[in-house]
Structures are given as C-alpha cells and as structure tokens.
Coordinates of C-alpha atoms in Angstrom, one line a residue:
X1026 CA 0.0 0.0 0.0
X1027 CA 2.8 2.4 0.8
X1028 CA 4.5 1.6 -2.5
X1029 CA 1.2 2.2 -4.4
X1030 CA 0.9 5.6 -2.7
X1031 CA 4.5 6.6 -3.5
X1032 CA 4.2 5.4 -7.1
X1033 CA 1.0 7.5 -7.5
X1034 CA 2.9 10.5 -6.3
X1035 CA 5.6 9.8 -8.9
X1036 CA 8.2 8.8 -6.3
X1037 CA 9.2 5.7 -8.3
X1038 CA 12.6 5.0 -6.7
X1039 CA 11.1 5.3 -3.2
X1040 CA 8.3 2.9 -4.2
X1041 CA 10.7 0.3 -5.4
X1042 CA 12.7 0.6 -2.2
X1043 CA 9.6 0.0 -0.2
X1044 CA 8.9 -3.1 -2.3
X1045 CA 12.5 -4.4 -2.1
X1046 CA 12.0 -6.9 0.9
X1047 CA 9.1 -8.6 -1.0
X1048 CA 10.8 -8.5 -4.4
X1049 CA 14.0 -10.0 -2.8
X1050 CA 12.0 -12.8 -1.2
X1051 CA 12.6 -11.7 2.4
X1052 CA 8.9 -11.4 3.2
X1053 CA 5.8 -12.6 1.6
X1054 CA 2.2 -13.7 1.9
X1055 CA -0.5 -15.4 -0.2
X1056 CA -0.7 -12.3 -2.5
X1057 CA 3.0 -12.1 -3.1
X1058 CA 5.1 -11.6 -5.0
X1059 CA 2.5 -11.0 -7.8
X1060 CA 0.9 -8.0 -6.1
X1061 CA 4.3 -6.4 -5.5
X1062 CA 5.3 -7.1 -9.1
X1063 CA 2.1 -5.3 -10.3
X1064 CA 2.8 -2.3 -8.1
X1065 CA 6.4 -2.2 -9.4
X1066 CA 5.4 -2.3 -13.1
X1067 CA 5.1 1.5 -13.7
X1068 CA 8.0 2.5 -11.4
X1069 CA 10.3 0.1 -13.3
X1070 CA 9.0 1.4 -16.6
X1071 CA 9.6 5.0 -15.6
X1072 CA 13.1 4.3 -14.2
X1073 CA 14.5 2.6 -17.3
X1074 CA 14.0 -1.0 -16.4
X1075 CA 11.5 -1.8 -19.1
X1076 CA 12.7 -5.4 -19.6
X1077 CA 12.2 -6.1 -15.9
X1078 CA 8.8 -4.5 -16.0
X1079 CA 7.9 -6.8 -18.9
X1080 CA 8.9 -9.9 -17.1
X1081 CA 7.0 -8.8 -14.0
X1082 CA 3.8 -8.0 -16.0
X1083 CA 3.8 -11.5 -17.6
X1084 CA 4.3 -13.3 -14.3
X1085 CA 1.8 -11.3 -12.3
X1086 CA -0.8 -11.2 -15.0
X1087 CA -0.9 -15.0 -15.2
X1088 CA -2.3 -15.0 -11.7
X1089 CA -4.3 -11.8 -11.7
X1090 CA -6.2 -12.6 -14.9
X1091 CA -8.2 -15.3 -13.1
X1092 CA -8.3 -14.3 -9.4
X1093 CA -11.5 -12.5 -8.4
X1094 CA -9.7 -10.7 -5.5
X1095 CA -7.0 -9.4 -8.0
X1096 CA -9.4 -7.2 -9.9
X1097 CA -7.8 -4.0 -8.4
X1098 CA -4.5 -5.0 -10.0
X1099 CA -5.8 -5.2 -13.5
X1100 CA -5.8 -1.4 -14.0
X1101 CA -2.0 -1.4 -13.6
X1102 CA -1.7 -4.2 -16.2
X1103 CA -3.8 -2.2 -18.7
X1104 CA -1.8 0.9 -18.0
X1105 CA 1.5 -1.0 -18.5
X1106 CA 0.3 -2.3 -21.9
X1107 CA -0.8 1.2 -22.9
X1108 CA 2.5 2.8 -21.9
X1109 CA 4.9 0.0 -22.8
X1110 CA 3.8 -0.1 -26.5
X1111 CA 1.7 -3.3 -26.4
X1112 CA -1.7 -2.0 -27.4
X1113 CA -2.9 -5.2 -29.1
X1114 CA -2.0 -7.3 -26.1
X1115 CA -3.6 -4.8 -23.8
X1116 CA -6.9 -4.8 -25.9
X1117 CA -6.9 -8.6 -25.6
X1118 CA -6.7 -8.3 -21.8
X1119 CA -9.4 -5.6 -21.8
X1120 CA -11.8 -7.7 -23.9
X1121 CA -11.2 -10.7 -21.7
X1122 CA -11.7 -8.9 -18.4
X1123 CA -14.6 -6.6 -19.4
X1124 CA -17.2 -9.0 -17.8
X1125 CA -15.5 -8.4 -14.4
X1126 CA -16.2 -4.7 -14.6
X1127 CA -19.9 -5.5 -14.1
X1128 CA -19.1 -7.2 -10.8
X1129 CA -16.2 -5.0 -9.5
X1130 CA -14.3 -5.5 -6.3
X1131 CA -15.4 -1.9 -5.3
X1132 CA -16.1 1.5 -6.9
X1133 CA -12.4 2.5 -6.7
X1134 CA -11.1 -0.5 -8.6
X1135 CA -14.0 -0.1 -11.1
X1136 CA -13.0 3.6 -11.7
X1137 CA -9.4 2.7 -12.1
X1138 CA -10.1 -0.2 -14.5
X1139 CA -12.4 2.0 -16.6
X1140 CA -9.8 4.8 -16.7
X1141 CA -7.0 2.5 -17.6
X1142 CA -9.2 0.9 -20.3
X1143 CA -10.1 4.4 -21.6
X1144 CA -6.4 5.3 -21.8
X1145 CA -5.7 2.1 -23.7
X1146 CA -8.6 2.6 -26.1
X1147 CA -7.6 6.2 -26.7
X1148 CA -4.0 5.3 -27.6
X1149 CA -5.4 2.6 -29.9
X1150 CA -7.6 5.1 -31.7
X1151 CA -4.5 7.3 -32.2
X1152 CA -2.7 4.3 -33.6
X1153 CA -5.4 3.7 -36.1
X1154 CA -7.0 0.8 -34.3
X1155 CA -10.2 2.5 -33.3
X1156 CA -12.3 0.3 -35.5
X1157 CA -11.2 -3.0 -33.9
X1158 CA -14.3 -4.9 -32.7
X1159 CA -14.8 -5.8 -29.1
X1160 CA -17.6 -7.9 -27.7
X1161 CA -19.2 -6.6 -24.4
X1162 CA -21.5 -9.2 -22.7
X1163 CA -24.9 -8.0 -21.5
X1164 CA -25.5 -7.2 -17.9
X1165 CA -28.8 -6.3 -16.3
X1166 CA -30.8 -4.1 -18.7
X1167 CA -27.7 -3.6 -20.9
X1168 CA -27.8 -6.0 -23.9
X1169 CA -24.8 -7.8 -25.2
X1170 CA -23.2 -5.8 -28.0
X1171 CA -20.3 -5.8 -30.4
X1172 CA -18.7 -2.3 -30.5
X1173 CA -15.5 -0.8 -31.8
X1174 CA -12.6 0.3 -29.6
X1175 CA -13.4 4.0 -30.0
X1176 CA -17.0 3.5 -28.7
X1177 CA -15.8 1.3 -25.9
X1178 CA -13.2 3.8 -24.9
X1179 CA -15.9 6.5 -24.8
X1180 CA -18.1 4.4 -22.5
X1181 CA -15.2 3.6 -20.2
X1182 CA -14.2 7.2 -20.0
X1183 CA -17.7 8.2 -19.1
X1184 CA -17.8 5.6 -16.4
X1185 CA -14.4 6.6 -14.9
X1186 CA -15.4 10.3 -15.0
X1187 CA -18.7 9.6 -13.3
X1188 CA -17.2 7.5 -10.5
X1189 CA -14.4 10.0 -9.9
X1190 CA -17.0 12.8 -9.7
X1191 CA -19.0 10.9 -7.2
X1192 CA -15.9 10.3 -5.0
X1193 CA -15.0 14.0 -5.2
X1194 CA -18.5 15.1 -4.4
X1195 CA -18.6 13.0 -1.2
X1196 CA -15.1 14.1 -0.2
X1197 CA -15.3 17.7 -1.2
X1198 CA -12.1 17.6 -3.3
X1199 CA -11.1 17.2 -6.9
X1200 CA -8.5 14.5 -6.1
X1201 CA -9.9 11.5 -8.0
X1202 CA -10.9 13.5 -11.1
X1203 CA -7.4 14.9 -11.1
X1204 CA -5.9 11.4 -10.9
X1205 CA -8.0 10.2 -13.9
X1206 CA -7.1 13.2 -15.9
X1207 CA -3.4 12.6 -15.3
X1208 CA -3.7 8.9 -16.3
X1209 CA -5.4 9.9 -19.6
X1210 CA -2.6 12.4 -20.3
X1211 CA 0.1 9.7 -20.1
X1212 CA 2.1 8.9 -23.2
X1213 CA 3.8 5.6 -24.1
X1214 CA 7.5 5.0 -24.3
X1215 CA 9.3 5.8 -27.5
X1216 CA 10.1 2.1 -27.9
X1217 CA 8.0 -0.9 -26.8
X1218 CA 9.2 -2.7 -23.7
X1219 CA 10.4 -6.2 -24.4
X1220 CA 8.2 -9.1 -23.1
X1221 CA 9.3 -12.7 -22.5
X1222 CA 9.1 -15.2 -25.3
X1223 CA 5.5 -16.2 -25.8
X1224 CA 6.6 -19.8 -26.1
X1225 CA 8.3 -19.8 -22.6
X1226 CA 5.9 -21.8 -20.4
X1227 CA 7.2 -20.2 -17.2
X1228 CA 7.0 -16.7 -18.4
X1229 CA 3.8 -16.4 -20.6
X1230 CA 0.2 -17.4 -20.2
X1231 CA 0.0 -20.6 -22.1
X1232 CA -3.7 -21.1 -22.2
X1233 CA -7.0 -20.5 -20.4
X1234 CA -6.8 -20.4 -16.7
X1235 CA -9.1 -23.4 -16.3
X1236 CA -6.6 -25.6 -18.1
X1237 CA -3.9 -25.1 -15.4
X1238 CA -3.9 -26.8 -12.1
X1239 CA -4.5 -24.2 -9.4
X1240 CA -2.5 -23.8 -6.2
X1241 CA -4.3 -25.2 -3.2
X1242 CA -5.0 -21.7 -1.8
X1243 CA -5.8 -20.0 -5.2
X1244 CA -9.5 -19.3 -5.9
X1245 CA -10.6 -20.5 -9.4
X1246 CA -14.1 -21.1 -10.9
X1247 CA -15.9 -24.1 -9.7
X1248 CA -15.7 -27.0 -12.1
X1249 CA -16.5 -30.7 -12.2
X1250 CA -12.8 -31.6 -12.2
X1251 CA -12.2 -29.5 -9.2
X1252 CA -15.1 -31.2 -7.3
X1253 CA -14.0 -34.7 -8.2
X1254 CA -10.4 -33.9 -7.3
X1255 CA -11.6 -32.9 -3.8
X1256 CA -13.4 -36.3 -3.4
X1257 CA -10.3 -38.0 -4.8
X1258 CA -8.1 -36.4 -2.1
X1259 CA -10.5 -37.8 0.5
X1260 CA -10.2 -41.3 -1.1
X1261 CA -13.9 -41.5 -1.7
X1262 CA -15.8 -43.8 -4.1
X1263 CA -18.3 -42.0 -6.4
X1264 CA -19.9 -42.0 -9.8
X1265 CA -20.3 -39.2 -12.3
X1266 CA -23.7 -39.2 -14.1
X1267 CA -24.0 -38.0 -17.7
X1268 CA -25.4 -34.6 -16.6
X1269 CA -22.3 -34.0 -14.4
X1270 CA -23.9 -34.9 -11.1
X1271 CA -21.5 -36.6 -8.7
X1272 CA -23.1 -39.3 -6.6
X1273 CA -21.7 -41.3 -3.6
X1274 CA -22.9 -43.2 -0.6
X1275 CA -21.6 -42.7 2.9
X1276 CA -23.2 -45.1 5.4
X1277 CA -26.9 -44.2 5.7
X1278 CA -26.6 -41.2 3.3
X1279 CA -26.6 -40.9 -0.5
X1280 CA -25.2 -37.6 -1.4
X1281 CA -25.4 -35.9 -4.8
X1282 CA -23.1 -33.0 -5.7
X1283 CA -24.0 -30.8 -8.7
X1284 CA -23.2 -27.4 -10.1
X1285 CA -26.1 -25.0 -10.6
X1286 CA -26.4 -21.4 -11.8
X1287 CA -25.9 -19.8 -15.2
X1288 CA -22.1 -20.5 -15.1
X1289 CA -22.1 -23.5 -12.8
X1290 CA -21.0 -21.3 -9.9
X1291 CA -23.3 -22.7 -7.2
X1292 CA -22.3 -25.9 -5.4
X1293 CA -25.5 -27.8 -4.5
X1294 CA -25.4 -31.0 -2.5
X1295 CA -28.5 -33.1 -1.8
X1296 CA -28.5 -35.6 1.0
X1297 CA -31.0 -38.5 0.9
X1298 CA -31.4 -40.8 3.9
X1299 CA -31.7 -44.4 2.9
X1300 CA -34.3 -45.0 5.7
X1301 CA -37.8 -44.1 4.5
X1302 CA -40.8 -43.6 6.7
X1303 CA -44.4 -44.7 6.0
X1304 CA -46.6 -42.0 4.5
X1305 CA -48.9 -42.1 7.5
X1306 CA -46.0 -40.7 9.6
X1307 CA -45.9 -37.4 7.7
X1308 CA -46.6 -35.3 10.8
X1309 CA -43.7 -37.0 12.6
X1310 CA -41.4 -36.5 9.6
X1311 CA -42.2 -32.8 9.5
X1312 CA -41.6 -32.5 13.3
X1313 CA -38.3 -34.3 12.9
X1314 CA -37.1 -32.0 10.1
X1315 CA -38.3 -28.8 11.9
X1316 CA -36.4 -29.9 15.0
X1317 CA -33.3 -30.6 13.0
X1318 CA -33.4 -27.2 11.2
X1319 CA -34.0 -25.5 14.6
X1320 CA -30.9 -27.0 16.2
X1321 CA -28.4 -27.3 13.3
X1322 CA -27.1 -25.0 10.6
X1323 CA -26.4 -27.8 8.0
X1324 CA -27.9 -29.5 6.1
X1325 CA -31.4 -27.9 5.5
X1326 CA -33.8 -30.8 6.1
X1327 CA -37.1 -31.4 4.4
X1328 CA -39.7 -34.2 3.6
X1329 CA -40.6 -35.4 0.1
X1330 CA -43.6 -37.5 -0.6
X1331 CA -43.2 -39.2 -4.0
X1332 CA -46.7 -40.7 -3.7
X1333 CA -45.6 -44.3 -3.4
X1334 CA -46.5 -44.8 0.2
X1335 CA -43.0 -44.0 1.7
X1336 CA -41.6 -40.6 2.6
X1337 CA -38.2 -39.5 1.5
X1338 CA -36.3 -37.5 4.1
X1339 CA -33.7 -35.3 2.3
X1340 CA -31.6 -32.3 3.0
X1341 CA -29.7 -29.6 1.0
X1342 CA -26.4 -27.7 1.3
X1343 CA -26.0 -24.8 -1.2
X1344 CA -23.0 -22.6 -1.5
X1345 CA -22.6 -19.7 -3.9
X1346 CA -19.0 -19.7 -5.3
X1347 CA -19.4 -16.9 -7.8
X1348 CA -16.1 -15.4 -6.7
X1349 CA -14.3 -18.7 -7.1
X1350 CA -13.1 -21.3 -4.6
X1351 CA -9.6 -22.6 -3.7
X1352 CA -9.1 -26.3 -3.6
X1353 CA -8.3 -26.2 0.1
X1354 CA -11.7 -24.4 0.6
X1355 CA -13.5 -26.9 -1.5
X1356 CA -12.0 -29.7 0.6
X1357 CA -13.6 -28.0 3.7
X1358 CA -17.0 -27.6 2.0
X1359 CA -17.1 -31.3 0.8
X1360 CA -16.0 -32.6 4.2
X1361 CA -18.6 -30.5 6.0
X1362 CA -21.3 -31.7 3.6
X1363 CA -20.4 -35.3 4.0
X1364 CA -20.0 -35.2 7.8
X1365 CA -23.3 -33.3 8.4
X1366 CA -25.1 -35.3 5.7
X1367 CA -24.1 -38.6 7.4
X1368 CA -25.2 -37.2 10.8
X1369 CA -28.6 -36.3 9.3
X1370 CA -29.1 -39.7 7.7
X1371 CA -28.1 -41.5 10.9
X1372 CA -30.6 -39.4 12.9
X1373 CA -33.3 -40.5 10.4
X1374 CA -32.2 -44.1 10.7
X1375 CA -32.5 -43.8 14.5
X1376 CA -36.1 -42.8 14.4
X1377 CA -38.5 -45.4 15.9

C-alpha cells in the first residue's frame, strides 16, 4: 500500500525501495510476489527497467487474470500495456476482463479499471485501431453488443469520470478527477518494452486459466474436475452421471453434488437418507425436520412425498461460489457436507 501511494505521487525510486523486501523474497504472503510485481510495473517502466517490468507483467498477469480478488491490480496491467507499447495485447486483456467490470471489487477499482481501459482505447484510436471490434457481454438491462474500440473507450471514459466525480462530491475535493485526468494524459515509451518469449511456459500465459492446475489456496471457478479432485483427495468412491452430477454413498446417506447457476458457480449438495418412513407418519417426519433445522445449521432438512407410500427425508447444502473457490476451501466444504449429511441420515435411521 505504501508503494502504491508513492508510485501514485511519482516517487518511483522510493516505491521500489519499499517493495525491495518482497521482491527480494525476504517477506511474503499469499498475495506475493505477484501483487508487489504489479505495483512495481510502472516504477520500473519509468526508471529505465522496461525489460524487468515486462517480465513482471507477464508473471503477475498470469495469476491476476483469473483471481477475483485481484481485480484491483488489472488497471495497472492495462496501463502497463498502454504505456509499454503493447496495445494489441492490452486490448486482448481488456476484452477478456470486461465482464468483471460488471461485478467489480469496489467502486475505486472499477473507476481505475475503466480509466486504464479508456487510456488504452484512446491510444489505440490514435494508432489507427479505433475500428477494432470488441464484444461486451450483456449485464442487467444492458444488452450484449459488439462495439469498436473507439466506442468502448468513450463508454469507459464516461464511467471513470462519473465515478471520480462521485468520489470527489462526497469528499469535497477534486482529487480523483485529477488522478483520472493525469492517467489519460500519459504517453507511451518511444520504444516498446520487451516481453518474455511467448513460447516460454514459465513466463507467458500458455492457455485458459481453467486448463492449469490451481494452487491449493488459489481461488478459481468451480468445475467438475475441481469437485472430483476434492473427493479423490479424500479417497472417496463416487460415480459421475451424464449430466455431471457426482453421486456417492456414505453409510446411511446418499449424497449428490451438482453445479447450478448460469455458469455453474453454485455448489449444491442433496443428501437423501436411505431410511424411509411410512406415508402415514408425515406429521412425525415434519416434526423431525423442523427440530433438525432449529438445532443445526447444516444441512437444511425437508420431507418429500413421492406418492408411493413412503416418505423420503432429504436435505440440501447450497454454497454460492461466484467469486471462485480454492481447492483447500472446497475440501472443507465437501468434508462439512459429508459429515453433516451422514449425521442427518443416521438421525433419520435412528427414528423409531
């Protein structure tokens, strides 16, 4: 944070000095060194270390392009591409990340992303690329549309200006509007900064994020392979149905895991107790489920009457993972679902 502040003031040498312990590997955390590398991009670019900045951009972007929490760093990557002479690559990043602007980390990061995108588009227009098409997905009342870079840049500029104005109106200053104006006035280097060889697997994004195996603490979109990997790590036996539902049996419980939602971002688990009660015990079954839900958080119990004379006692566990899930987090969710699901099914089996 201190380095970001210094870099924003133009104190590039001091910013790099603050980052030195992280960049040298002396200290770190789960965000490092990629966040520090992103903060160092523009200071390195401005102090004559363009090659180092290029390597840092490639390494940090490989992580930030897919992490929900890294959205605030994307503005710096866009500014780097604009100022380092990589407009085409920057427009690729902008087009890929545009959907995230509809679900921003916060207003500040949305303003900065829009401003950086507007700078990139403006320079592209100056370079004769204003007609390049960009697809913007629909969101809420806004329909999906194919637009050119010039039109997209105008929309991003309007968004950044509006957000900056709202900040300044609340704070009684012109600080944010001044920041955005200074960003838009920036000019690129006379020569493009070198980037690592695109074929180097350790230096350049080599495919969609979903194709690489995530680190255990790295949030990624929920997928079938991620879910089955969590069960594999537990040594469980399960089957995958044609529709992608994962089914297994744990003692008295049959548990189905499936992904719901428009993008499969919701993890839904259904627990079914193997013990079934006669249909004439419906009142008792309701009372049992109500008592369970009153005393326990998971799973949410209910009664299903299929009309064949026997009641099915089932339960649900639903988790919204729209922001992604790390493998280690998914392990916890699966373990909690299985343990509470088994406890529920055993309680059903114990009914007289």
